[in-house]
Amino acid sequence: MKPNFALELSQDGIVLLHRGASGWFRVGSVDPNAEGLAEGMAVLRRSALALEPSGFATKLVLPPSQILYARIEAPGPDAADRRRQIAAALDGRTPYEVTDLVFDWSGTGPVVQVAVVARVTLEEAESFAEEFRLNPVAFVASPGPGQFAGEPFFGQTARAADHLPKGARLDRDEEPVKLAPAPVPREAAAAAAEGAGAAGAGGEAASRKARRKAARQAAEGAGVAVADGVAEGGADGAGVAGAPPEAGGVADRAAHRGAPGEADAEAGAGAGAPGEADADAVMGAGAPGEADAE
């Protein structure tokens, strides 16, 4: 099974997303630096339960700033060999011991795209989500263009079994979390159309009034007044009635936030298909190995 919620974590905001048929939809967000963080997180949990009353599970989308992306030569030929080759290449490349890193890779050629995160980052992310009872079950990332083929997967959380149905197997997504296009609500579209119609009717009435006034003034020899009347009222009366609200404005205000920005990384171009990505933690991280495609 795949979790129906994703929690994006960053210093700019904590965003809860819900899986839909056409993508992910924004449920709500919390400013991690604002007062009332606990109440804001409680609202997110209540919202999740309202959408999934029978229970829910969440995958944690780690902050882009915490992920290292790199192209590493790891020809294999099998997954175990690649794992050892990537681990050797990471030795001394970060402030952490290799045993304190977790990584995933994509590609089947001699050079693969690798996503790396510190194990302590995973622990902190899980602890935060558990504190607010958001039922975290997995760690993922949202790479920038060319950084990784598919969704980097860093394995299950330590307490994933507590939040999954008994006997259920956690499946990884092939594609990163992506917001679905925000539809214009029918009510908003209807209101905008009605407003436009009313404004048009008002404009026609104002235009007729202006023309009658101009004709009357022209009969009195006030040609300048006629010109002033047309400029003031407008040819279609829009100046009198005012512009109706645009349906696009409603959609813009409801639009979802885009994907997180690219992390500071050594990104490379073009690797294998998303389904070819392998996930594993260095030196026995456990669950990610279940998702290995190779």
mmCIF file of N, CA, C and O in Angstrom, residues 114-198:
data_model
loop_
_atom_site.group_PDB
_atom_site.id
_atom_site.type_symbol
_atom_site.label_atom_id
_atom_site.label_comp_id
_atom_site.label_asym_id
_atom_site.label_seq_id
_atom_site.Cartn_x
_atom_site.Cartn_y
_atom_site.Cartn_z
ATOM 1 N N VAL A 114 22.677 9.687 -7.348
ATOM 2 C CA VAL A 114 22.562 9.279 -5.950
ATOM 3 C C VAL A 114 21.967 10.418 -5.119
ATOM 4 O O VAL A 114 22.322 11.589 -5.307
ATOM 5 N N ALA A 115 21.055 10.074 -4.215
ATOM 6 C CA ALA A 115 20.501 11.016 -3.245
ATOM 7 C C ALA A 115 20.917 10.530 -1.858
ATOM 8 O O ALA A 115 20.718 9.357 -1.520
ATOM 9 N N VAL A 116 21.488 11.425 -1.065
ATOM 10 C CA VAL A 116 22.060 11.046 0.239
ATOM 11 C C VAL A 116 21.481 11.936 1.335
ATOM 12 O O VAL A 116 21.323 13.147 1.145
ATOM 13 N N VAL A 117 21.201 11.333 2.489
ATOM 14 C CA VAL A 117 20.718 12.097 3.637
ATOM 15 C C VAL A 117 21.355 11.522 4.903
ATOM 16 O O VAL A 117 21.674 10.332 4.974
ATOM 17 N N ALA A 118 21.540 12.372 5.901
ATOM 18 C CA ALA A 118 22.084 11.919 7.179
ATOM 19 C C ALA A 118 21.006 11.172 7.965
ATOM 20 O O ALA A 118 19.845 11.577 7.999
ATOM 21 N N ARG A 119 21.399 10.101 8.592
ATOM 22 C CA ARG A 119 20.445 9.298 9.364
ATOM 23 C C ARG A 119 19.792 10.132 10.471
ATOM 24 O O ARG A 119 18.609 9.962 10.777
ATOM 25 N N VAL A 120 20.545 11.073 11.047
ATOM 26 C CA VAL A 120 19.982 11.901 12.114
ATOM 27 C C VAL A 120 18.840 12.768 11.600
ATOM 28 O O VAL A 120 17.886 13.065 12.333
ATOM 29 N N THR A 121 18.895 13.160 10.331
ATOM 30 C CA THR A 121 17.803 13.940 9.737
ATOM 31 C C THR A 121 16.529 13.115 9.699
ATOM 32 O O THR A 121 15.433 13.620 9.980
ATOM 33 N N LEU A 122 16.658 11.840 9.360
ATOM 34 C CA LEU A 122 15.493 10.960 9.343
ATOM 35 C C LEU A 122 14.911 10.816 10.748
ATOM 36 O O LEU A 122 13.687 10.853 10.930
ATOM 37 N N GLU A 123 15.775 10.657 11.711
ATOM 38 C CA GLU A 123 15.305 10.483 13.087
ATOM 39 C C GLU A 123 14.566 11.717 13.578
ATOM 40 O O GLU A 123 13.519 11.610 14.234
ATOM 41 N N GLU A 124 15.098 12.887 13.256
ATOM 42 C CA GLU A 124 14.456 14.128 13.684
ATOM 43 C C GLU A 124 13.113 14.326 12.985
ATOM 44 O O GLU A 124 12.136 14.764 13.616
ATOM 45 N N ALA A 125 13.053 14.018 11.701
ATOM 46 C CA ALA A 125 11.806 14.173 10.951
ATOM 47 C C ALA A 125 10.729 13.238 11.497
ATOM 48 O O ALA A 125 9.567 13.630 11.683
ATOM 49 N N GLU A 126 11.117 11.988 11.781
ATOM 50 C CA GLU A 126 10.139 11.035 12.317
ATOM 51 C C GLU A 126 9.674 11.464 13.705
ATOM 52 O O GLU A 126 8.470 11.392 14.015
ATOM 53 N N SER A 127 10.599 11.913 14.529
ATOM 54 C CA SER A 127 10.242 12.339 15.877
ATOM 55 C C SER A 127 9.238 13.489 15.839
ATOM 56 O O SER A 127 8.260 13.512 16.608
ATOM 57 N N PHE A 128 9.461 14.420 14.930
ATOM 58 C CA PHE A 128 8.549 15.564 14.801
ATOM 59 C C PHE A 128 7.158 15.098 14.380
ATOM 60 O O PHE A 128 6.145 15.496 14.982
ATOM 61 N N ALA A 129 7.081 14.256 13.348
ATOM 62 C CA ALA A 129 5.780 13.800 12.862
ATOM 63 C C ALA A 129 5.066 12.921 13.887
ATOM 64 O O ALA A 129 3.839 12.967 14.013
ATOM 65 N N GLU A 130 5.824 12.132 14.635
ATOM 66 C CA GLU A 130 5.222 11.300 15.675
ATOM 67 C C GLU A 130 4.672 12.154 16.815
ATOM 68 O O GLU A 130 3.614 11.857 17.384
ATOM 69 N N GLU A 131 5.395 13.212 17.140
ATOM 70 C CA GLU A 131 4.948 14.097 18.228
ATOM 71 C C GLU A 131 3.551 14.630 17.967
ATOM 72 O O GLU A 131 2.730 14.756 18.887
ATOM 73 N N PHE A 132 3.265 14.915 16.700
ATOM 74 C CA PHE A 132 1.961 15.479 16.352
ATOM 75 C C PHE A 132 1.032 14.439 15.732
ATOM 76 O O PHE A 132 0.041 14.786 15.094
ATOM 77 N N ARG A 133 1.361 13.172 15.904
ATOM 78 C CA ARG A 133 0.507 12.040 15.543
ATOM 79 C C ARG A 133 0.059 12.084 14.089
ATOM 80 O O ARG A 133 -1.106 11.884 13.770
ATOM 81 N N LEU A 134 1.028 12.292 13.214
ATOM 82 C CA LEU A 134 0.727 12.303 11.788
ATOM 83 C C LEU A 134 1.099 10.990 11.101
ATOM 84 O O LEU A 134 1.125 10.902 9.880
ATOM 85 N N ASN A 135 1.403 9.974 11.898
ATOM 86 C CA ASN A 135 1.548 8.596 11.414
ATOM 87 C C ASN A 135 2.545 8.439 10.269
ATOM 88 O O ASN A 135 2.212 7.934 9.191
ATOM 89 N N PRO A 136 3.801 8.837 10.470
ATOM 90 C CA PRO A 136 4.795 8.731 9.394
ATOM 91 C C PRO A 136 5.201 7.282 9.143
ATOM 92 O O PRO A 136 5.414 6.520 10.096
ATOM 93 N N VAL A 137 5.321 6.918 7.859
ATOM 94 C CA VAL A 137 5.692 5.541 7.523
ATOM 95 C C VAL A 137 6.905 5.449 6.602
ATOM 96 O O VAL A 137 7.483 4.367 6.458
ATOM 97 N N ALA A 138 7.307 6.560 5.960
ATOM 98 C CA ALA A 138 8.423 6.476 5.012
ATOM 99 C C ALA A 138 9.060 7.848 4.831
ATOM 100 O O ALA A 138 8.449 8.886 5.125
ATOM 101 N N PHE A 139 10.296 7.824 4.326
ATOM 102 C CA PHE A 139 11.051 9.045 4.036
ATOM 103 C C PHE A 139 11.302 9.139 2.530
ATOM 104 O O PHE A 139 11.780 8.175 1.918
ATOM 105 N N VAL A 140 11.024 10.300 1.955
ATOM 106 C CA VAL A 140 11.277 10.509 0.529
ATOM 107 C C VAL A 140 11.834 11.919 0.335
ATOM 108 O O VAL A 140 11.972 12.690 1.289
ATOM 109 N N ALA A 141 12.143 12.248 -0.907
ATOM 110 C CA ALA A 141 12.613 13.591 -1.236
ATOM 111 C C ALA A 141 11.962 14.020 -2.539
ATOM 112 O O ALA A 141 11.369 13.209 -3.260
ATOM 113 N N SER A 142 12.073 15.299 -2.834
ATOM 114 C CA SER A 142 11.514 15.857 -4.063
ATOM 115 C C SER A 142 12.649 16.521 -4.833
ATOM 116 O O SER A 142 12.968 17.691 -4.611
ATOM 117 N N PRO A 143 13.299 15.791 -5.743
ATOM 118 C CA PRO A 143 14.473 16.326 -6.439
ATOM 119 C C PRO A 143 14.116 17.374 -7.484
ATOM 120 O O PRO A 143 12.979 17.431 -7.970
ATOM 121 N N GLY A 144 15.100 18.193 -7.814
ATOM 122 C CA GLY A 144 14.935 19.148 -8.884
ATOM 123 C C GLY A 144 15.172 18.486 -10.229
ATOM 124 O O GLY A 144 15.586 17.321 -10.302
ATOM 125 N N PRO A 145 14.933 19.204 -11.314
ATOM 126 C CA PRO A 145 15.128 18.633 -12.652
ATOM 127 C C PRO A 145 16.551 18.118 -12.842
ATOM 128 O O PRO A 145 17.522 18.804 -12.532
ATOM 129 N N GLY A 146 16.664 16.900 -13.330
ATOM 130 C CA GLY A 146 17.967 16.319 -13.635
ATOM 131 C C GLY A 146 18.730 15.767 -12.455
ATOM 132 O O GLY A 146 19.805 15.199 -12.629
ATOM 133 N N GLN A 147 18.194 15.907 -11.237
ATOM 134 C CA GLN A 147 18.934 15.437 -10.067
ATOM 135 C C GLN A 147 18.750 13.949 -9.794
ATOM 136 O O GLN A 147 19.643 13.301 -9.237
ATOM 137 N N PHE A 148 17.599 13.419 -10.170
ATOM 138 C CA PHE A 148 17.290 12.041 -9.828
ATOM 139 C C PHE A 148 16.131 11.587 -10.706
ATOM 140 O O PHE A 148 15.225 12.365 -10.995
ATOM 141 N N ALA A 149 16.149 10.329 -11.117
ATOM 142 C CA ALA A 149 15.053 9.784 -11.917
ATOM 143 C C ALA A 149 14.048 9.125 -10.980
ATOM 144 O O ALA A 149 14.291 8.061 -10.434
ATOM 145 N N GLY A 150 12.913 9.767 -10.767
ATOM 146 C CA GLY A 150 11.904 9.237 -9.862
ATOM 147 C C GLY A 150 11.968 9.897 -8.499
ATOM 148 O O GLY A 150 12.533 10.968 -8.315
ATOM 149 N N GLU A 151 11.370 9.234 -7.521
ATOM 150 C CA GLU A 151 11.325 9.761 -6.157
ATOM 151 C C GLU A 151 12.362 9.063 -5.288
ATOM 152 O O GLU A 151 12.278 7.853 -5.070
ATOM 153 N N PRO A 152 13.342 9.788 -4.769
ATOM 154 C CA PRO A 152 14.299 9.166 -3.833
ATOM 155 C C PRO A 152 13.556 8.600 -2.619
ATOM 156 O O PRO A 152 12.696 9.259 -2.037
ATOM 157 N N PHE A 153 13.902 7.386 -2.267
ATOM 158 C CA PHE A 153 13.225 6.691 -1.173
ATOM 159 C C PHE A 153 14.279 6.260 -0.156
ATOM 160 O O PHE A 153 15.218 5.530 -0.493
ATOM 161 N N PHE A 154 14.111 6.701 1.082
ATOM 162 C CA PHE A 154 15.104 6.426 2.113
ATOM 163 C C PHE A 154 14.609 5.409 3.152
ATOM 164 O O PHE A 154 15.165 5.321 4.245
ATOM 165 N N GLY A 155 13.591 4.682 2.793
ATOM 166 C CA GLY A 155 13.148 3.601 3.652
ATOM 167 C C GLY A 155 11.978 3.937 4.560
ATOM 168 O O GLY A 155 11.451 5.048 4.573
ATOM 169 N N GLN A 156 11.571 2.951 5.322
ATOM 170 C CA GLN A 156 10.464 3.096 6.255
ATOM 171 C C GLN A 156 10.927 3.776 7.542
ATOM 172 O O GLN A 156 12.109 3.746 7.885
ATOM 173 N N THR A 157 9.982 4.337 8.245
ATOM 174 C CA THR A 157 10.260 4.899 9.563
ATOM 175 C C THR A 157 10.403 3.768 10.569
ATOM 176 O O THR A 157 10.005 2.615 10.308
ATOM 177 N N ALA A 158 10.931 4.086 11.725
ATOM 178 C CA ALA A 158 11.137 3.064 12.753
ATOM 179 C C ALA A 158 9.812 2.486 13.243
ATOM 180 O O ALA A 158 9.743 1.312 13.618
ATOM 181 N N ARG A 159 8.747 3.314 13.233
ATOM 182 C CA ARG A 159 7.459 2.873 13.744
ATOM 183 C C ARG A 159 6.426 2.686 12.630
ATOM 184 O O ARG A 159 5.217 2.760 12.881
ATOM 185 N N ALA A 160 6.883 2.435 11.430
ATOM 186 C CA ALA A 160 5.961 2.285 10.301
ATOM 187 C C ALA A 160 4.912 1.210 10.553
ATOM 188 O O ALA A 160 3.728 1.367 10.217
ATOM 189 N N ALA A 161 5.322 0.102 11.159
ATOM 190 C CA ALA A 161 4.388 -1.004 11.389
ATOM 191 C C ALA A 161 3.210 -0.595 12.270
ATOM 192 O O ALA A 161 2.116 -1.165 12.164
ATOM 193 N N ASP A 162 3.412 0.406 13.122
ATOM 194 C CA ASP A 162 2.332 0.871 13.998
ATOM 195 C C ASP A 162 1.254 1.610 13.222
ATOM 196 O O ASP A 162 0.124 1.747 13.698
ATOM 197 N N HIS A 163 1.596 2.107 12.032
ATOM 198 C CA HIS A 163 0.663 2.940 11.279
ATOM 199 C C HIS A 163 0.157 2.292 9.994
ATOM 200 O O HIS A 163 -0.647 2.884 9.277
ATOM 201 N N LEU A 164 0.636 1.091 9.709
ATOM 202 C CA LEU A 164 0.199 0.374 8.513
ATOM 203 C C LEU A 164 -0.789 -0.717 8.903
ATOM 204 O O LEU A 164 -0.718 -1.269 10.008
ATOM 205 N N PRO A 165 -1.725 -1.039 8.013
ATOM 206 C CA PRO A 165 -2.630 -2.166 8.304
ATOM 207 C C PRO A 165 -1.830 -3.439 8.541
ATOM 208 O O PRO A 165 -0.756 -3.630 7.958
ATOM 209 N N LYS A 166 -2.333 -4.287 9.384
ATOM 210 C CA LYS A 166 -1.624 -5.515 9.721
ATOM 211 C C LYS A 166 -1.331 -6.334 8.466
ATOM 212 O O LYS A 166 -2.212 -6.605 7.653
ATOM 213 N N GLY A 167 -0.082 -6.694 8.306
ATOM 214 C CA GLY A 167 0.320 -7.492 7.167
ATOM 215 C C GLY A 167 0.535 -6.717 5.884
ATOM 216 O O GLY A 167 0.913 -7.298 4.861
ATOM 217 N N ALA A 168 0.307 -5.399 5.900
ATOM 218 C CA ALA A 168 0.443 -4.597 4.675
ATOM 219 C C ALA A 168 1.908 -4.350 4.360
ATOM 220 O O ALA A 168 2.737 -4.185 5.263
ATOM 221 N N ARG A 169 2.217 -4.314 3.076
ATOM 222 C CA ARG A 169 3.567 -4.002 2.617
ATOM 223 C C ARG A 169 3.572 -2.578 2.072
ATOM 224 O O ARG A 169 2.700 -2.201 1.281
ATOM 225 N N LEU A 170 4.545 -1.805 2.473
ATOM 226 C CA LEU A 170 4.642 -0.429 2.009
ATOM 227 C C LEU A 170 5.265 -0.405 0.615
ATOM 228 O O LEU A 170 6.351 -0.942 0.390
ATOM 229 N N ASP A 171 4.576 0.209 -0.325
ATOM 230 C CA ASP A 171 5.079 0.360 -1.692
ATOM 231 C C ASP A 171 5.557 1.786 -1.916
ATOM 232 O O ASP A 171 4.929 2.745 -1.443
ATOM 233 N N ARG A 172 6.630 1.931 -2.651
ATOM 234 C CA ARG A 172 7.157 3.266 -2.956
ATOM 235 C C ARG A 172 6.491 3.818 -4.209
ATOM 236 O O ARG A 172 6.026 3.074 -5.070
ATOM 237 N N ASP A 173 6.435 5.140 -4.305
ATOM 238 C CA ASP A 173 5.943 5.800 -5.509
ATOM 239 C C ASP A 173 7.074 5.915 -6.519
ATOM 240 O O ASP A 173 8.235 6.137 -6.148
ATOM 241 N N GLU A 174 6.744 5.824 -7.786
ATOM 242 C CA GLU A 174 7.759 5.998 -8.811
ATOM 243 C C GLU A 174 8.069 7.477 -9.018
ATOM 244 O O GLU A 174 9.221 7.850 -9.269
ATOM 245 N N GLU A 175 7.050 8.333 -8.928
ATOM 246 C CA GLU A 175 7.230 9.755 -9.191
ATOM 247 C C GLU A 175 7.199 10.568 -7.906
ATOM 248 O O GLU A 175 6.486 10.217 -6.967
ATOM 249 N N PRO A 176 7.957 11.665 -7.854
ATOM 250 C CA PRO A 176 7.921 12.530 -6.669
ATOM 251 C C PRO A 176 6.553 13.171 -6.482
ATOM 252 O O PRO A 176 5.728 13.196 -7.407
ATOM 253 N N VAL A 177 6.318 13.676 -5.299
ATOM 254 C CA VAL A 177 5.075 14.383 -4.997
ATOM 255 C C VAL A 177 4.952 15.600 -5.913
ATOM 256 O O VAL A 177 5.875 16.410 -6.012
ATOM 257 N N LYS A 178 3.835 15.704 -6.579
ATOM 258 C CA LYS A 178 3.587 16.824 -7.489
ATOM 259 C C LYS A 178 2.161 17.293 -7.304
ATOM 260 O O LYS A 178 1.228 16.488 -7.337
ATOM 261 N N LEU A 179 2.000 18.592 -7.114
ATOM 262 C CA LEU A 179 0.672 19.142 -6.900
ATOM 263 C C LEU A 179 -0.163 19.040 -8.168
ATOM 264 O O LEU A 179 0.316 19.321 -9.271
ATOM 265 N N ALA A 180 -1.414 18.635 -8.003
ATOM 266 C CA ALA A 180 -2.334 18.580 -9.127
ATOM 267 C C ALA A 180 -2.782 19.990 -9.474
ATOM 268 O O ALA A 180 -2.776 20.885 -8.616
ATOM 269 N N PRO A 181 -3.181 20.244 -10.725
ATOM 270 C CA PRO A 181 -3.702 21.566 -11.092
ATOM 271 C C PRO A 181 -4.905 21.900 -10.223
ATOM 272 O O PRO A 181 -5.731 21.033 -9.929
ATOM 273 N N ALA A 182 -4.989 23.144 -9.800
ATOM 274 C CA ALA A 182 -6.095 23.563 -8.944
ATOM 275 C C ALA A 182 -7.308 23.893 -9.802
ATOM 276 O O ALA A 182 -7.279 24.834 -10.587
ATOM 277 N N PRO A 183 -8.404 23.120 -9.686
ATOM 278 C CA PRO A 183 -9.593 23.431 -10.471
ATOM 279 C C PRO A 183 -10.306 24.658 -9.924
ATOM 280 O O PRO A 183 -10.226 24.958 -8.734
ATOM 281 N N VAL A 184 -11.014 25.378 -10.808
ATOM 282 C CA VAL A 184 -11.837 26.495 -10.360
ATOM 283 C C VAL A 184 -13.132 25.910 -9.824
ATOM 284 O O VAL A 184 -13.843 25.205 -10.542
ATOM 285 N N PRO A 185 -13.468 26.127 -8.557
ATOM 286 C CA PRO A 185 -14.708 25.570 -8.015
ATOM 287 C C PRO A 185 -15.913 25.994 -8.844
ATOM 288 O O PRO A 185 -15.972 27.107 -9.346
ATOM 289 N N ARG A 186 -16.876 25.085 -8.990
ATOM 290 C CA ARG A 186 -18.055 25.411 -9.794
ATOM 291 C C ARG A 186 -18.774 26.640 -9.267
ATOM 292 O O ARG A 186 -19.270 27.467 -10.032
ATOM 293 N N GLU A 187 -18.877 26.720 -7.942
ATOM 294 C CA GLU A 187 -19.584 27.862 -7.359
ATOM 295 C C GLU A 187 -18.899 29.174 -7.727
ATOM 296 O O GLU A 187 -19.542 30.164 -8.056
ATOM 297 N N ALA A 188 -17.541 29.173 -7.675
ATOM 298 C CA ALA A 188 -16.799 30.392 -7.993
ATOM 299 C C ALA A 188 -16.954 30.747 -9.464
ATOM 300 O O ALA A 188 -17.117 31.913 -9.832
ATOM 301 N N ALA A 189 -16.887 29.722 -10.333
ATOM 302 C CA ALA A 189 -17.025 29.986 -11.758
ATOM 303 C C ALA A 189 -18.408 30.527 -12.068
ATOM 304 O O ALA A 189 -18.580 31.456 -12.860
ATOM 305 N N ALA A 190 -19.451 29.931 -11.426
ATOM 306 C CA ALA A 190 -20.816 30.396 -11.667
ATOM 307 C C ALA A 190 -20.994 31.822 -11.170
ATOM 308 O O ALA A 190 -21.631 32.643 -11.827
ATOM 309 N N ALA A 191 -20.420 32.122 -9.987
ATOM 310 C CA ALA A 191 -20.544 33.471 -9.446
ATOM 311 C C ALA A 191 -19.851 34.485 -10.347
ATOM 312 O O ALA A 191 -20.345 35.597 -10.569
ATOM 313 N N ALA A 192 -18.690 34.109 -10.871
ATOM 314 C CA ALA A 192 -17.967 35.020 -11.754
ATOM 315 C C ALA A 192 -18.743 35.274 -13.030
ATOM 316 O O ALA A 192 -18.825 36.407 -13.518
ATOM 317 N N ALA A 193 -19.344 34.188 -13.581
ATOM 318 C CA ALA A 193 -20.124 34.347 -14.800
ATOM 319 C C ALA A 193 -21.341 35.235 -14.552
ATOM 320 O O ALA A 193 -21.695 36.098 -15.357
ATOM 321 N N GLU A 194 -21.992 35.010 -13.393
ATOM 322 C CA GLU A 194 -23.154 35.816 -13.052
ATOM 323 C C GLU A 194 -22.766 37.277 -12.851
ATOM 324 O O GLU A 194 -23.469 38.196 -13.281
ATOM 325 N N GLY A 195 -21.606 37.469 -12.190
ATOM 326 C CA GLY A 195 -21.132 38.838 -11.982
ATOM 327 C C GLY A 195 -20.829 39.538 -13.287
ATOM 328 O O GLY A 195 -21.111 40.717 -13.475
ATOM 329 N N ALA A 196 -20.230 38.779 -14.227
ATOM 330 C CA ALA A 196 -19.914 39.368 -15.522
ATOM 331 C C ALA A 196 -21.177 39.754 -16.253
ATOM 332 O O ALA A 196 -21.269 40.804 -16.888
ATOM 333 N N GLY A 197 -22.219 38.890 -16.146
ATOM 334 C CA GLY A 197 -23.480 39.196 -16.813
ATOM 335 C C GLY A 197 -24.135 40.429 -16.222
ATOM 336 O O GLY A 197 -24.656 41.285 -16.934
ATOM 337 N N ALA A 198 -24.074 40.518 -14.883
ATOM 338 C CA ALA A 198 -24.680 41.681 -14.231
ATOM 339 C C ALA A 198 -23.952 42.949 -14.602
ATOM 340 O O ALA A 198 -24.562 43.993 -14.845
#
